[in-house]
Steps between C-alpha positions, in 0.01 A plus 500: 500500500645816583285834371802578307510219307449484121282281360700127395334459169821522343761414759841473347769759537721472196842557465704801353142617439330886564193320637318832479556462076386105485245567683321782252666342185319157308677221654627221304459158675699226327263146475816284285715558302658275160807531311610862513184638588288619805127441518264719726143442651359615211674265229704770395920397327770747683852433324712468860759756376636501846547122501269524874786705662821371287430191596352273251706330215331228308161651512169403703403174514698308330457102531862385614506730798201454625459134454811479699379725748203303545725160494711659799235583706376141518775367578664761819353847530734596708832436753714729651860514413604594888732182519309265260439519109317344177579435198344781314710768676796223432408467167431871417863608652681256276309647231552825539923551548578377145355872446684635750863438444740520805240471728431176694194552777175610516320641770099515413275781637134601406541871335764698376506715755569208765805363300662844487436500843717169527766647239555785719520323801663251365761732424556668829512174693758360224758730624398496867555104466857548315565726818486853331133621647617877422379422136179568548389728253300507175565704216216493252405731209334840491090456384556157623170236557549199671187440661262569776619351810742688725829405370434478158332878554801612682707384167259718305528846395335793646140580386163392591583127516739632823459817586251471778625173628880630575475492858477162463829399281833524434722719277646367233860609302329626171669511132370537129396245287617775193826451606769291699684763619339604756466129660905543443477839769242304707726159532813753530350660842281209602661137360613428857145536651268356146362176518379469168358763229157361373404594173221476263672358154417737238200601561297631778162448460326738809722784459333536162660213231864697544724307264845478598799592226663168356781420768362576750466171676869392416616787638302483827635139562868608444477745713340266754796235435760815521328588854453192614157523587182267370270590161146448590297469158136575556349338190110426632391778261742431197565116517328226335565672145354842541773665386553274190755274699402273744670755789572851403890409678504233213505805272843580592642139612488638883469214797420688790577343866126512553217535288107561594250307297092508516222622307533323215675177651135309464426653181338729664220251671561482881734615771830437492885661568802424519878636610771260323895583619796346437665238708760740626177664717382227544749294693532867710159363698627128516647321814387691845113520621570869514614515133170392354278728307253641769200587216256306376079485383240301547416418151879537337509206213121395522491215242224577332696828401822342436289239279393830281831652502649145367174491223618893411864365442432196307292742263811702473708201399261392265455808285762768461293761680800733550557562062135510464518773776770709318300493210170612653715797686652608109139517398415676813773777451354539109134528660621748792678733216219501260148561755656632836869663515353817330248602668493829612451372895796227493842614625670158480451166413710237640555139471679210540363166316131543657599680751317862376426810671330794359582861645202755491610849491326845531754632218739304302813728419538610871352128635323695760247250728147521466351603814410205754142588516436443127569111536586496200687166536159332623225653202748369288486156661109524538438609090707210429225259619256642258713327232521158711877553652545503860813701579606659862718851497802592746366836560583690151669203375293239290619152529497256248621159590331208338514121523785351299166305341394784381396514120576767233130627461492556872816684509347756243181474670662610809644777301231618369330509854774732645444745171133503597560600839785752440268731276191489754724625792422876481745744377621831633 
């Protein structure tokens, strides 16, 4: 071992993490978790007020997906879809278009990040099939997250999510998701060079929960039809009824040419992505060796995931998930205005079904920031455990997003968390 070498009692590196901080702060190590609930090492109950990073939707453990996780991987663990298939990524594609109106195939990926990375390219090599490869561009919106691989980072917006990485990327064409118009200047000076505009449907989670004005959707995709140009609708943070529909584009009857799916897509349970188009693109890619697709992962459409993501949806058609969703998110607004939206440190709350983010402030008439080093964002977040809630800031920004599962005592509980932390971050 090298002299230099630290010492590998604790050997992971973890992600979007100040390892410095984790490493002086009590670490929570998760043993199981049931229902809507984490449990650590100790036996200690965390509500999961961040659903384990947006993703889960039925709560933990529940019997129907993992007994058919467990009946999958008996039967095929996994097969490759390079030029074979199985029925559960047959199965799970069937099942998934009757939510997706006007869109007929579905490409399967492991992450989100990886099936924007297919949108995208998807997108470029659409035109360059249909013999116009000077569309080649991306216009995406300003504070935009799309994920953590190189194309989906060159899609996002400046910051420290791509900042230090931008000898790496490309530029994007960038507009604002406060208004159309200035996707109408963009697509005036750019339509004959934009392969698609990717958006994130109402909300954007990373840039800090920024909701969107109602409208805004339809009028990206007319704009898109008036340019002639492709609508790429990144819903793996806002689909699977996050946003009180079952995709935020749903909210405005929008079918965009391509749309992103993940996170949730296995309730939240394992792996899985996917990019579903229409057949227009589609048939671009069909006929000549050349035309094909050239992208493609090892594990896209394991079975064992698809056999979750199949479990989540039959839950979903069982129950009517999405009301009970819009209810919980009425009773989260009530909660927000009574125990948070006051306090002196809050500039902003925003949400969008329960889709929440909480903006800390230094001073709330002039919304000035608080300074970085105060981490404010983070004691919050740490307090919070002290009342059993695990939640995870964006910086200043406190994010609430819950499983649709959860209940009404955990909402306030949650609540009630984020009021505990607020008054122990100091003042001044």
């Amino acid at each position: 071992m090298p002299a230099d070498s630290a010492p590998a009692d604790y050997p992971l590196w973890h992600p979007f993490t100040q390892m410095a901080r984790f490493e002086r702060e009590p670490q929570l190590v998760v043993a199981r978790a049931e229902g809507n609930r984490l449990i650590d090492t100790d036996g200690n109950e965390y509500v999961d007020g961040v659903a384990s990073l947006w993703a889960n939707v039925h709560g933990h453990s529940h019997p129907h997906i993992v007994g058919a996780i467990q009946e999958q991987a008996a039967k095929l663990q996994h097969s490759t879809l390079l030029g074979i298939t199985h029925e559960p990524a047959i199965e799970l594609g069937r099942r998934l278009l009757p939510y997706l109106p006007g869109r007929s195939r579905v490409f399967f990926s492991e992450n989100g990040a990886s099936a924007v990375e297919v949108a995208l390219k998807m997108a470029v090599q659409y035109w360059a099939n249909k013999g116009r490869p000077e569309r080649n561009r991306i216009a995406a919106l300003d504070m935009a997250y799309h994920g953590d691989t190189l194309g989906a980072v060159s899609a996002g917006g400046e910051g420290p999510f791509r900042d230090v990485y931008e000898p790496l990327l490309f530029e994007p064409l960038r507009f604002s998701n406060r208004s159309a118009d200035s996707l109408r200047d963009l697509l005036e000076a750019h339509g004959h060079e934009v392969a698609a505009v990717i958006i994130e449907p109402r909300v954007q989670g990373a840039g800090g929960i920024i909701v969107a004005p109602e409208g805004h959707i339809a009028a990206v995709r007319a704009l898109c039809d008036e340019f002639d140009t492709l609508l790429i609708a990144d819903e793996v943070a806002t689909g699977f009824g996050k946003t009180g529909a079952m995709f935020a584009c749903d909210l405005e009857g929008v079918t965009p040419d391509i749309t992103v799916l993940g996170k949730g897509i296995t309730g939240g349970y394992l792996p899985l992505s996917a990019t579903v188009t229409t057949e227009e693109v589609y048939q671009a890619f069909h006929g000549e060796e050349g035309r094909k697709l050239f992208h493609g992962h090892t594990y896209a459409g394991n079975p064992i995931c698809c056999a979750a993501a199949l479990a989540s949806l039959d839950l979903f058609e069982a129950e009517d998930l999405l009301a009970r969703t819009r209810k919980r998110a009425d009773l989260l607004v009530s909660l927000l205005a009574e125990r948070i939206a006051d306090h002196p440190l809050v500039g902003d709350v925003r949400q969008q079904g329960l889709m929440t983010g909480i903006e800390l402030v230094a001073d709330r008439d002039t919304r000035e920031p608080l300074p970085s080093d105060r981490e404010a964002g983070w004691r919050v977040c740490l307090a919070a455990r002290d009342r059993g809630v695990f939640i995870r800031p964006l910086g200043d920004v406190i994010v609430l997003m819950p499983p649709l599962s959860i209940e009404e005592d955990e909402l306030a509980q949650i609540c009630e968390a984020v009021a505990y932390g607020l008054d122990r971050v100091p003042r001044g």
